[in-house]
Amino acid sequence: MQPCTFLYKSDAARGRQWAEVFRERLPMVDFRIWPDVGDPAQVRFLAAWEPPPDLVHSFPNLQVLFSSGAGVDQFDLAALPPTLPLVRMVEPGIIHGMVEYVSHAVLGLHRDMPQYRRQQQAGQWQPLPVRPASARRIGVLGLGSLGQAVLRRLVDFGFDCAGWSRSSHEVPGVQCHAGAEGLGRFLARTDILVCLLPLTDATRGFLGAPLFAQLPRGAGLVQVGRGPQLVEADLLAALEAGQLGDAVLDVTDPEPLPAGHAFWRHPRIQLTPHIASMTQPQSAAEVVIDNLRRFEAGEPMTGLVDRIKGY
Ligand code: NDP
Ligand code: OXD
């Protein structure tokens, strides 16, 4: 690989861990952490969460843009040159974190933990029936790198699992549904719905009243996609009406929610501050280095974004 600059613009502490991996594995590359860009003309590769302003003019020789996270909705795709490859983060650390978070959320809903919390606060000792995992139907929206990994673990717990995506997939032990025609059947059999869809024009506002109405009454929701996919007023109405039982939300719009927002103190909403998963510096840097080698060899990079689909 020719000497060049790899610029990193995200959390600086984690960037220093990327830098160590680069120093060891790709010493000919000058790894720099924003705002220390050096000579902008030397920057061939950029990894960013929030892109620098005027990317195209600032770095005229940029060849690949990496997202430092799994999502790419933070980029204005229309403003990027159509030929500039954009790569999302597909790395074992972020996948593992998401599997942990969703397993925890689904197990909590399955074992009625929100209800026991409310009972504790009311001073009630009231056992509820324990259902086996095989009698609980989990549905995951999105069968990408995260959705499939989550489903593999949920299948191991013995849950009755289904997934939904745009195109058809096969995942062992999972009923896979696809497209608009498969959505109704998928929702009608889902007791706990997990959203792992990317944010695109097609998924903005997707988690709203028409979708909730197709779930069995009292279904649970785990939202780990992106805040703008959820119609807040529809969630509140569905919880109020009992159409949804409880919701676990890791993402909101905006983040953080303003003080006094109805979600903060809602008895049927559990909020976490967008921590379901995080890119892990060591494994992420290794995956990016592997992608740089692929790029140089003219091979397809892992996580290359389809600019038409937007994910
Ligand atoms: P992928 O791109 O690998 O997978 C996306 C999946 O969603 C694919 O199965 C795709 O279908 C499906 N999909 C996309 N659009 C539609 C649509 N309109 N209708 C039906 N299915 C659709 O993404 P990842 O699994 O890596 O990540 C998913 C998202 O998770 C990220 O975009 C991000 O928003 C979120 N995330 C949240 C984190 C958190 O901490 N809360 C951390 C990391 C990610 P197909 O397979 O047919 O293309
Ligand atoms: C991501 C995220 O997309 O943390 O990586 O949400």
Short mmCIF file of N, CA, C and O in Angstrom, two decimals, residues 70-199:
data_model
loop_
_atom_site.label_atom_id
_atom_site.label_comp_id
_atom_site.label_asym_id
_atom_site.label_seq_id
_atom_site.Cartn_x
_atom_site.Cartn_y
_atom_site.Cartn_z
N ALA A 70 -22.53 1.49 12.54
CA ALA A 70 -23.24 0.62 11.60
C ALA A 70 -24.16 1.43 10.69
O ALA A 70 -24.36 1.08 9.53
N GLY A 71 -24.71 2.52 11.23
CA GLY A 71 -25.64 3.32 10.43
C GLY A 71 -24.89 4.32 9.56
O GLY A 71 -23.76 4.71 9.86
N VAL A 72 -25.55 4.74 8.48
CA VAL A 72 -24.96 5.77 7.61
C VAL A 72 -25.94 6.92 7.41
O VAL A 72 -25.73 7.78 6.56
N ASP A 73 -27.01 6.95 8.21
CA ASP A 73 -28.03 7.99 8.04
C ASP A 73 -27.52 9.36 8.46
O ASP A 73 -28.16 10.37 8.17
N GLN A 74 -26.38 9.41 9.14
CA GLN A 74 -25.82 10.72 9.54
C GLN A 74 -25.17 11.42 8.35
O GLN A 74 -24.85 12.61 8.43
N PHE A 75 -24.97 10.70 7.23
CA PHE A 75 -24.38 11.31 6.04
C PHE A 75 -25.49 11.77 5.10
O PHE A 75 -26.50 11.07 4.95
N ASP A 76 -25.26 12.92 4.47
CA ASP A 76 -26.17 13.36 3.42
C ASP A 76 -25.71 12.68 2.12
O ASP A 76 -24.78 13.15 1.46
N LEU A 77 -26.35 11.55 1.81
CA LEU A 77 -25.87 10.74 0.69
C LEU A 77 -25.91 11.52 -0.62
O LEU A 77 -25.05 11.35 -1.48
N ALA A 78 -26.90 12.41 -0.74
CA ALA A 78 -27.04 13.17 -2.00
C ALA A 78 -25.87 14.12 -2.19
O ALA A 78 -25.55 14.51 -3.33
N ALA A 79 -25.21 14.50 -1.08
CA ALA A 79 -24.10 15.46 -1.19
C ALA A 79 -22.76 14.77 -1.46
O ALA A 79 -21.76 15.44 -1.70
N LEU A 80 -22.75 13.43 -1.39
CA LEU A 80 -21.48 12.72 -1.62
C LEU A 80 -21.35 12.39 -3.11
O LEU A 80 -22.34 12.04 -3.75
N PRO A 81 -20.13 12.45 -3.65
CA PRO A 81 -19.97 12.08 -5.06
C PRO A 81 -20.48 10.64 -5.26
O PRO A 81 -20.16 9.77 -4.43
N PRO A 82 -21.26 10.39 -6.30
CA PRO A 82 -21.85 9.05 -6.47
C PRO A 82 -20.81 7.94 -6.58
O PRO A 82 -21.09 6.79 -6.26
N THR A 83 -19.60 8.29 -7.00
CA THR A 83 -18.58 7.25 -7.18
C THR A 83 -17.76 7.01 -5.90
O THR A 83 -16.93 6.10 -5.87
N LEU A 84 -17.95 7.83 -4.86
CA LEU A 84 -17.17 7.64 -3.63
C LEU A 84 -17.75 6.46 -2.84
O LEU A 84 -18.89 6.53 -2.37
N PRO A 85 -16.97 5.37 -2.66
CA PRO A 85 -17.52 4.25 -1.89
C PRO A 85 -17.75 4.65 -0.43
O PRO A 85 -16.90 5.29 0.19
N LEU A 86 -18.92 4.28 0.08
CA LEU A 86 -19.28 4.53 1.48
C LEU A 86 -19.44 3.16 2.14
O LEU A 86 -20.16 2.30 1.61
N VAL A 87 -18.78 2.97 3.27
CA VAL A 87 -18.75 1.65 3.91
C VAL A 87 -19.26 1.76 5.34
O VAL A 87 -18.77 2.58 6.11
N ARG A 88 -20.28 0.94 5.68
CA ARG A 88 -20.78 0.97 7.06
C ARG A 88 -19.97 -0.01 7.90
O ARG A 88 -19.23 -0.84 7.36
N MET A 89 -20.13 0.08 9.21
CA MET A 89 -19.32 -0.73 10.11
C MET A 89 -19.97 -2.11 10.33
O MET A 89 -21.07 -2.19 10.88
N VAL A 90 -19.29 -3.13 9.87
CA VAL A 90 -19.72 -4.51 10.16
C VAL A 90 -18.55 -5.16 10.85
O VAL A 90 -17.56 -5.51 10.20
N GLU A 91 -18.61 -5.24 12.18
CA GLU A 91 -17.45 -5.78 12.91
C GLU A 91 -17.96 -6.57 14.11
O GLU A 91 -19.04 -6.27 14.64
N PRO A 92 -17.20 -7.59 14.56
CA PRO A 92 -17.73 -8.50 15.57
C PRO A 92 -18.10 -7.81 16.89
O PRO A 92 -19.06 -8.22 17.55
N GLY A 93 -17.40 -6.74 17.27
CA GLY A 93 -17.67 -6.09 18.55
C GLY A 93 -19.05 -5.46 18.59
O GLY A 93 -19.80 -5.60 19.56
N ILE A 94 -19.40 -4.75 17.53
CA ILE A 94 -20.71 -4.05 17.53
C ILE A 94 -21.84 -5.09 17.43
O ILE A 94 -22.91 -4.93 18.03
N ILE A 95 -21.57 -6.17 16.73
CA ILE A 95 -22.59 -7.22 16.60
C ILE A 95 -22.82 -7.87 17.98
O ILE A 95 -23.95 -8.03 18.43
N HIS A 96 -21.72 -8.17 18.67
CA HIS A 96 -21.83 -8.83 19.97
C HIS A 96 -22.62 -7.95 20.96
O HIS A 96 -23.48 -8.43 21.70
N GLY A 97 -22.30 -6.64 20.97
CA GLY A 97 -23.00 -5.73 21.87
C GLY A 97 -24.50 -5.71 21.60
O GLY A 97 -25.32 -5.69 22.53
N MET A 98 -24.86 -5.70 20.33
CA MET A 98 -26.30 -5.67 20.00
C MET A 98 -26.99 -6.97 20.40
O MET A 98 -28.13 -6.95 20.88
N VAL A 99 -26.29 -8.08 20.22
CA VAL A 99 -26.87 -9.37 20.63
C VAL A 99 -27.14 -9.34 22.14
O VAL A 99 -28.21 -9.76 22.60
N GLU A 100 -26.20 -8.81 22.91
CA GLU A 100 -26.39 -8.71 24.37
C GLU A 100 -27.61 -7.84 24.70
O GLU A 100 -28.47 -8.22 25.50
N TYR A 101 -27.66 -6.65 24.11
CA TYR A 101 -28.72 -5.69 24.47
C TYR A 101 -30.10 -6.25 24.13
O TYR A 101 -31.02 -6.23 24.95
N VAL A 102 -30.23 -6.75 22.90
CA VAL A 102 -31.55 -7.22 22.47
C VAL A 102 -31.95 -8.47 23.26
O VAL A 102 -33.11 -8.63 23.66
N SER A 103 -30.98 -9.35 23.53
CA SER A 103 -31.31 -10.54 24.34
C SER A 103 -31.83 -10.10 25.70
O SER A 103 -32.84 -10.63 26.20
N HIS A 104 -31.15 -9.14 26.31
CA HIS A 104 -31.56 -8.64 27.62
C HIS A 104 -32.96 -8.05 27.56
O HIS A 104 -33.83 -8.34 28.40
N ALA A 105 -33.21 -7.23 26.54
CA ALA A 105 -34.52 -6.57 26.43
C ALA A 105 -35.63 -7.59 26.19
O ALA A 105 -36.70 -7.53 26.81
N VAL A 106 -35.37 -8.53 25.29
CA VAL A 106 -36.40 -9.53 24.96
C VAL A 106 -36.65 -10.44 26.16
O VAL A 106 -37.81 -10.73 26.51
N LEU A 107 -35.58 -10.87 26.82
CA LEU A 107 -35.77 -11.74 28.00
C LEU A 107 -36.53 -10.99 29.09
O LEU A 107 -37.39 -11.55 29.77
N GLY A 108 -36.23 -9.70 29.26
CA GLY A 108 -36.92 -8.89 30.26
C GLY A 108 -38.42 -8.81 29.98
O GLY A 108 -39.25 -8.99 30.87
N LEU A 109 -38.77 -8.55 28.71
CA LEU A 109 -40.19 -8.47 28.36
C LEU A 109 -40.83 -9.85 28.48
O LEU A 109 -41.95 -10.00 29.01
N HIS A 110 -40.13 -10.86 28.00
CA HIS A 110 -40.66 -12.24 28.05
C HIS A 110 -40.96 -12.66 29.48
O HIS A 110 -41.99 -13.27 29.76
N ARG A 111 -40.08 -12.28 30.43
CA ARG A 111 -40.26 -12.69 31.83
C ARG A 111 -40.97 -11.62 32.67
O ARG A 111 -40.90 -11.61 33.88
N ASP A 112 -41.67 -10.69 31.98
CA ASP A 112 -42.55 -9.70 32.63
C ASP A 112 -41.82 -8.77 33.60
O ASP A 112 -42.40 -8.31 34.60
N MET A 113 -40.54 -8.49 33.36
CA MET A 113 -39.78 -7.65 34.29
C MET A 113 -40.37 -6.24 34.45
O MET A 113 -40.40 -5.73 35.57
N PRO A 114 -40.85 -5.58 33.37
CA PRO A 114 -41.45 -4.24 33.59
C PRO A 114 -42.65 -4.31 34.53
O PRO A 114 -42.84 -3.44 35.38
N GLN A 115 -43.46 -5.38 34.40
CA GLN A 115 -44.64 -5.52 35.26
C GLN A 115 -44.20 -5.76 36.72
O GLN A 115 -44.76 -5.17 37.65
N TYR A 116 -43.17 -6.59 36.93
CA TYR A 116 -42.69 -6.81 38.30
C TYR A 116 -42.13 -5.53 38.90
O TYR A 116 -42.25 -5.28 40.09
N ARG A 117 -41.52 -4.71 38.05
CA ARG A 117 -40.99 -3.41 38.54
C ARG A 117 -42.16 -2.53 39.03
O ARG A 117 -42.09 -1.94 40.10
N ARG A 118 -43.23 -2.51 38.22
CA ARG A 118 -44.40 -1.70 38.62
C ARG A 118 -45.01 -2.27 39.89
O ARG A 118 -45.41 -1.53 40.79
N GLN A 119 -45.08 -3.60 39.98
CA GLN A 119 -45.65 -4.23 41.18
C GLN A 119 -44.79 -3.91 42.41
O GLN A 119 -45.32 -3.64 43.49
N GLN A 120 -43.49 -3.94 42.23
CA GLN A 120 -42.59 -3.63 43.37
C GLN A 120 -42.85 -2.21 43.86
O GLN A 120 -42.96 -1.96 45.06
N GLN A 121 -42.98 -1.29 42.87
CA GLN A 121 -43.21 0.11 43.26
C GLN A 121 -44.55 0.28 43.98
O GLN A 121 -44.70 1.15 44.83
N ALA A 122 -45.51 -0.61 43.66
CA ALA A 122 -46.83 -0.55 44.31
C ALA A 122 -46.88 -1.45 45.55
O ALA A 122 -47.95 -1.61 46.15
N GLY A 123 -45.75 -2.08 45.91
CA GLY A 123 -45.72 -2.95 47.09
C GLY A 123 -46.54 -4.22 46.91
O GLY A 123 -47.10 -4.75 47.86
N GLN A 124 -46.58 -4.74 45.66
CA GLN A 124 -47.38 -5.96 45.41
C GLN A 124 -46.48 -7.16 45.17
O GLN A 124 -45.52 -7.07 44.41
N TRP A 125 -46.83 -8.27 45.82
CA TRP A 125 -46.13 -9.57 45.60
C TRP A 125 -47.09 -10.44 44.81
O TRP A 125 -48.01 -11.01 45.37
N GLN A 126 -46.92 -10.48 43.50
CA GLN A 126 -47.93 -11.11 42.66
C GLN A 126 -47.29 -11.91 41.53
O GLN A 126 -46.98 -11.36 40.47
N PRO A 127 -47.05 -13.23 41.76
CA PRO A 127 -46.45 -14.01 40.67
C PRO A 127 -47.36 -14.07 39.44
O PRO A 127 -48.58 -14.12 39.57
N LEU A 128 -46.73 -14.05 38.27
CA LEU A 128 -47.47 -14.18 37.02
C LEU A 128 -47.09 -15.53 36.39
O LEU A 128 -46.02 -16.06 36.70
N PRO A 129 -47.93 -16.07 35.52
CA PRO A 129 -47.58 -17.35 34.89
C PRO A 129 -46.25 -17.24 34.13
O PRO A 129 -45.97 -16.19 33.55
N VAL A 130 -45.45 -18.29 34.19
CA VAL A 130 -44.18 -18.30 33.44
C VAL A 130 -44.41 -19.06 32.14
O VAL A 130 -44.75 -20.24 32.16
N ARG A 131 -44.24 -18.34 31.02
CA ARG A 131 -44.42 -19.00 29.71
C ARG A 131 -43.08 -19.52 29.22
O ARG A 131 -42.07 -18.82 29.36
N PRO A 132 -43.03 -20.69 28.61
CA PRO A 132 -41.74 -21.14 28.05
C PRO A 132 -41.38 -20.26 26.84
O PRO A 132 -42.27 -19.68 26.19
N ALA A 133 -40.09 -20.16 26.57
CA ALA A 133 -39.64 -19.35 25.43
C ALA A 133 -40.30 -19.81 24.14
O ALA A 133 -40.63 -19.00 23.27
N SER A 134 -40.53 -21.12 24.03
CA SER A 134 -41.10 -21.65 22.78
C SER A 134 -42.50 -21.11 22.52
O SER A 134 -43.00 -21.15 21.40
N ALA A 135 -43.15 -20.60 23.58
CA ALA A 135 -44.51 -20.06 23.43
C ALA A 135 -44.49 -18.55 23.20
O ALA A 135 -45.54 -17.91 23.19
N ARG A 136 -43.31 -17.96 23.06
CA ARG A 136 -43.21 -16.50 22.84
C ARG A 136 -42.68 -16.28 21.42
O ARG A 136 -41.61 -16.79 21.06
N ARG A 137 -43.44 -15.49 20.67
CA ARG A 137 -43.08 -15.27 19.26
C ARG A 137 -42.34 -13.93 19.11
O ARG A 137 -42.92 -12.88 19.38
N ILE A 138 -41.08 -14.03 18.72
CA ILE A 138 -40.26 -12.82 18.55
C ILE A 138 -40.17 -12.52 17.05
O ILE A 138 -40.00 -13.43 16.24
N GLY A 139 -40.26 -11.25 16.71
CA GLY A 139 -40.11 -10.86 15.31
C GLY A 139 -39.07 -9.76 15.19
O GLY A 139 -39.13 -8.77 15.92
N VAL A 140 -38.12 -9.93 14.30
CA VAL A 140 -37.06 -8.93 14.13
C VAL A 140 -37.22 -8.28 12.76
O VAL A 140 -37.19 -8.96 11.72
N LEU A 141 -37.39 -6.96 12.76
CA LEU A 141 -37.43 -6.18 11.52
C LEU A 141 -36.00 -5.90 11.10
O LEU A 141 -35.26 -5.22 11.84
N GLY A 142 -35.59 -6.40 9.96
CA GLY A 142 -34.21 -6.20 9.49
C GLY A 142 -33.41 -7.48 9.69
O GLY A 142 -33.23 -7.93 10.81
N LEU A 143 -32.98 -8.04 8.56
CA LEU A 143 -32.19 -9.28 8.62
C LEU A 143 -30.79 -9.02 8.09
O LEU A 143 -30.25 -9.78 7.30
N GLY A 144 -30.20 -7.92 8.55
CA GLY A 144 -28.83 -7.58 8.16
C GLY A 144 -27.85 -8.21 9.13
O GLY A 144 -28.15 -9.18 9.81
N SER A 145 -26.67 -7.59 9.22
CA SER A 145 -25.62 -8.20 10.05
C SER A 145 -26.07 -8.26 11.50
O SER A 145 -25.78 -9.23 12.21
N LEU A 146 -26.81 -7.25 11.98
CA LEU A 146 -27.25 -7.25 13.38
C LEU A 146 -28.49 -8.12 13.58
O LEU A 146 -28.54 -8.93 14.51
N GLY A 147 -29.49 -7.95 12.72
CA GLY A 147 -30.74 -8.70 12.88
C GLY A 147 -30.50 -10.21 12.86
O GLY A 147 -31.04 -10.95 13.69
N GLN A 148 -29.67 -10.66 11.95
CA GLN A 148 -29.44 -12.12 11.87
C GLN A 148 -28.69 -12.64 13.09
O GLN A 148 -28.98 -13.72 13.61
N ALA A 149 -27.71 -11.85 13.57
CA ALA A 149 -26.94 -12.30 14.74
C ALA A 149 -27.83 -12.37 15.98
O ALA A 149 -27.77 -13.32 16.77
N VAL A 150 -28.70 -11.37 16.12
CA VAL A 150 -29.65 -11.34 17.25
C VAL A 150 -30.56 -12.57 17.18
O VAL A 150 -30.81 -13.25 18.18
N LEU A 151 -31.07 -12.84 15.98
CA LEU A 151 -31.99 -13.98 15.83
C LEU A 151 -31.32 -15.30 16.16
O LEU A 151 -31.93 -16.18 16.77
N ARG A 152 -30.06 -15.44 15.77
CA ARG A 152 -29.36 -16.71 16.07
C ARG A 152 -29.36 -16.95 17.57
O ARG A 152 -29.58 -18.06 18.04
N ARG A 153 -29.12 -15.89 18.36
CA ARG A 153 -29.08 -16.05 19.81
C ARG A 153 -30.49 -16.32 20.37
O ARG A 153 -30.67 -17.15 21.26
N LEU A 154 -31.49 -15.62 19.82
CA LEU A 154 -32.86 -15.81 20.32
C LEU A 154 -33.36 -17.22 20.01
O LEU A 154 -34.10 -17.82 20.80
N VAL A 155 -32.94 -17.75 18.86
CA VAL A 155 -33.28 -19.15 18.53
C VAL A 155 -32.66 -20.07 19.58
O VAL A 155 -33.30 -21.01 20.07
N ASP A 156 -31.42 -19.78 19.99
CA ASP A 156 -30.76 -20.62 21.01
C ASP A 156 -31.53 -20.62 22.32
O ASP A 156 -31.52 -21.61 23.05
N PHE A 157 -32.19 -19.50 22.65
CA PHE A 157 -32.98 -19.45 23.89
C PHE A 157 -34.27 -20.28 23.75
O PHE A 157 -34.96 -20.49 24.74
N GLY A 158 -34.60 -20.65 22.52
CA GLY A 158 -35.80 -21.46 22.31
C GLY A 158 -37.03 -20.67 21.89
O GLY A 158 -38.13 -21.22 21.80
N PHE A 159 -36.86 -19.35 21.63
CA PHE A 159 -38.01 -18.54 21.20
C PHE A 159 -38.48 -18.98 19.81
O PHE A 159 -37.71 -19.52 19.00
N ASP A 160 -39.75 -18.69 19.54
CA ASP A 160 -40.34 -18.92 18.22
C ASP A 160 -40.01 -17.65 17.40
O ASP A 160 -40.58 -16.59 17.66
N CYS A 161 -39.10 -17.76 16.47
CA CYS A 161 -38.50 -16.55 15.86
C CYS A 161 -38.87 -16.36 14.39
O CYS A 161 -38.90 -17.31 13.61
N ALA A 162 -39.09 -15.09 14.05
CA ALA A 162 -39.31 -14.71 12.65
C ALA A 162 -38.55 -13.43 12.36
O ALA A 162 -38.20 -12.68 13.27
N GLY A 163 -38.31 -13.21 11.08
CA GLY A 163 -37.62 -11.97 10.67
C GLY A 163 -38.28 -11.42 9.42
O GLY A 163 -38.97 -12.15 8.69
N TRP A 164 -38.04 -10.14 9.21
CA TRP A 164 -38.62 -9.49 8.02
C TRP A 164 -37.57 -8.58 7.40
O TRP A 164 -36.83 -7.88 8.12
N SER A 165 -37.51 -8.60 6.10
CA SER A 165 -36.52 -7.78 5.39
C SER A 165 -37.08 -7.39 4.03
O SER A 165 -38.20 -7.78 3.67
N ARG A 166 -36.29 -6.64 3.30
CA ARG A 166 -36.73 -6.21 1.98
C ARG A 166 -36.67 -7.39 1.00
O ARG A 166 -37.63 -7.72 0.35
N SER A 167 -35.50 -8.05 0.96
CA SER A 167 -35.35 -9.19 0.05
C SER A 167 -35.41 -10.49 0.87
O SER A 167 -35.31 -10.46 2.09
N SER A 168 -35.56 -11.61 0.18
CA SER A 168 -35.72 -12.90 0.88
C SER A 168 -34.40 -13.37 1.48
O SER A 168 -33.34 -13.20 0.88
N HIS A 169 -34.50 -13.96 2.65
CA HIS A 169 -33.32 -14.53 3.32
C HIS A 169 -33.67 -15.89 3.88
O HIS A 169 -34.85 -16.20 4.08
N GLU A 170 -32.63 -16.67 4.17
CA GLU A 170 -32.83 -17.93 4.90
C GLU A 170 -31.95 -17.88 6.12
O GLU A 170 -30.74 -17.70 6.00
N VAL A 171 -32.56 -18.01 7.29
CA VAL A 171 -31.81 -18.03 8.55
C VAL A 171 -32.26 -19.29 9.29
O VAL A 171 -33.47 -19.44 9.53
N PRO A 172 -31.33 -20.19 9.64
CA PRO A 172 -31.74 -21.45 10.27
C PRO A 172 -32.62 -21.22 11.51
O PRO A 172 -32.30 -20.42 12.36
N GLY A 173 -33.75 -21.92 11.55
CA GLY A 173 -34.64 -21.85 12.71
C GLY A 173 -35.52 -20.62 12.74
O GLY A 173 -36.24 -20.41 13.73
N VAL A 174 -35.48 -19.79 11.69
CA VAL A 174 -36.23 -18.52 11.69
C VAL A 174 -37.18 -18.51 10.49
O VAL A 174 -36.77 -18.82 9.37
N GLN A 175 -38.45 -18.17 10.74
CA GLN A 175 -39.39 -17.98 9.62
C GLN A 175 -39.07 -16.62 9.00
O GLN A 175 -39.23 -15.60 9.67
N CYS A 176 -38.65 -16.63 7.76
CA CYS A 176 -38.26 -15.35 7.14
C CYS A 176 -39.37 -14.84 6.22
O CYS A 176 -39.88 -15.59 5.39
N HIS A 177 -39.72 -13.57 6.40
CA HIS A 177 -40.73 -12.92 5.56
C HIS A 177 -40.06 -11.76 4.84
O HIS A 177 -39.08 -11.21 5.34
N ALA A 178 -40.62 -11.39 3.70
CA ALA A 178 -39.99 -10.29 2.95
C ALA A 178 -41.03 -9.40 2.30
O ALA A 178 -42.12 -9.86 1.93
N GLY A 179 -40.67 -8.13 2.21
CA GLY A 179 -41.43 -7.18 1.43
C GLY A 179 -42.80 -6.86 2.01
O GLY A 179 -43.22 -7.41 3.03
N ALA A 180 -43.50 -5.95 1.33
CA ALA A 180 -44.81 -5.49 1.80
C ALA A 180 -45.77 -6.66 1.95
O ALA A 180 -46.56 -6.72 2.90
N GLU A 181 -45.67 -7.64 1.03
CA GLU A 181 -46.63 -8.75 1.07
C GLU A 181 -46.40 -9.68 2.26
O GLU A 181 -47.32 -10.34 2.72
N GLY A 182 -45.17 -9.68 2.81
CA GLY A 182 -44.89 -10.58 3.94
C GLY A 182 -45.08 -9.90 5.29
O GLY A 182 -45.06 -10.56 6.34
N LEU A 183 -45.28 -8.58 5.29
CA LEU A 183 -45.27 -7.84 6.56
C LEU A 183 -46.46 -8.19 7.46
O LEU A 183 -46.30 -8.40 8.67
N GLY A 184 -47.65 -8.26 6.88
CA GLY A 184 -48.86 -8.52 7.67
C GLY A 184 -48.77 -9.85 8.42
O GLY A 184 -49.05 -9.94 9.62
N ARG A 185 -48.35 -10.89 7.70
CA ARG A 185 -48.23 -12.22 8.33
C ARG A 185 -47.18 -12.20 9.44
O ARG A 185 -47.35 -12.79 10.50
N PHE A 186 -46.09 -11.51 9.18
CA PHE A 186 -45.00 -11.41 10.17
C PHE A 186 -45.50 -10.71 11.44
O PHE A 186 -45.29 -11.19 12.55
N LEU A 187 -46.19 -9.59 11.27
CA LEU A 187 -46.64 -8.82 12.44
C LEU A 187 -47.71 -9.58 13.22
O LEU A 187 -47.71 -9.58 14.45
N ALA A 188 -48.61 -10.26 12.50
CA ALA A 188 -49.74 -10.93 13.16
C ALA A 188 -49.25 -12.03 14.11
O ALA A 188 -49.96 -12.40 15.04
N ARG A 189 -48.03 -12.55 13.89
CA ARG A 189 -47.53 -13.64 14.74
C ARG A 189 -46.44 -13.16 15.70
O ARG A 189 -45.67 -13.98 16.22
N THR A 190 -46.33 -11.85 15.93
CA THR A 190 -45.18 -11.34 16.71
C THR A 190 -45.62 -10.78 18.08
O THR A 190 -46.32 -9.78 18.14
N ASP A 191 -45.17 -11.44 19.14
CA ASP A 191 -45.49 -10.96 20.50
C ASP A 191 -44.50 -9.89 20.95
O ASP A 191 -44.84 -9.02 21.74
N ILE A 192 -43.24 -10.02 20.54
CA ILE A 192 -42.23 -9.00 20.87
C ILE A 192 -41.54 -8.61 19.57
O ILE A 192 -40.94 -9.45 18.89
N LEU A 193 -41.67 -7.32 19.22
CA LEU A 193 -41.14 -6.83 17.95
C LEU A 193 -39.84 -6.07 18.22
O LEU A 193 -39.80 -5.17 19.06
N VAL A 194 -38.79 -6.44 17.49
CA VAL A 194 -37.49 -5.78 17.61
C VAL A 194 -37.23 -5.05 16.30
O VAL A 194 -37.32 -5.66 15.23
N CYS A 195 -36.90 -3.75 16.37
CA CYS A 195 -36.59 -3.02 15.13
C CYS A 195 -35.09 -2.85 14.97
O CYS A 195 -34.45 -2.18 15.77
N LEU A 196 -34.57 -3.47 13.93
CA LEU A 196 -33.15 -3.30 13.57
C LEU A 196 -33.05 -2.92 12.10
O LEU A 196 -32.26 -3.49 11.34
N LEU A 197 -33.90 -1.94 11.74
CA LEU A 197 -33.88 -1.43 10.36
C LEU A 197 -32.99 -0.19 10.30
O LEU A 197 -32.93 0.58 11.27
N PRO A 198 -32.34 0.05 9.18
CA PRO A 198 -31.63 1.32 9.01
C PRO A 198 -32.64 2.45 8.76
O PRO A 198 -33.77 2.19 8.31
N LEU A 199 -32.23 3.67 9.04
CA LEU A 199 -33.11 4.82 8.75
C LEU A 199 -32.96 5.21 7.29
O LEU A 199 -31.88 5.61 6.85
#
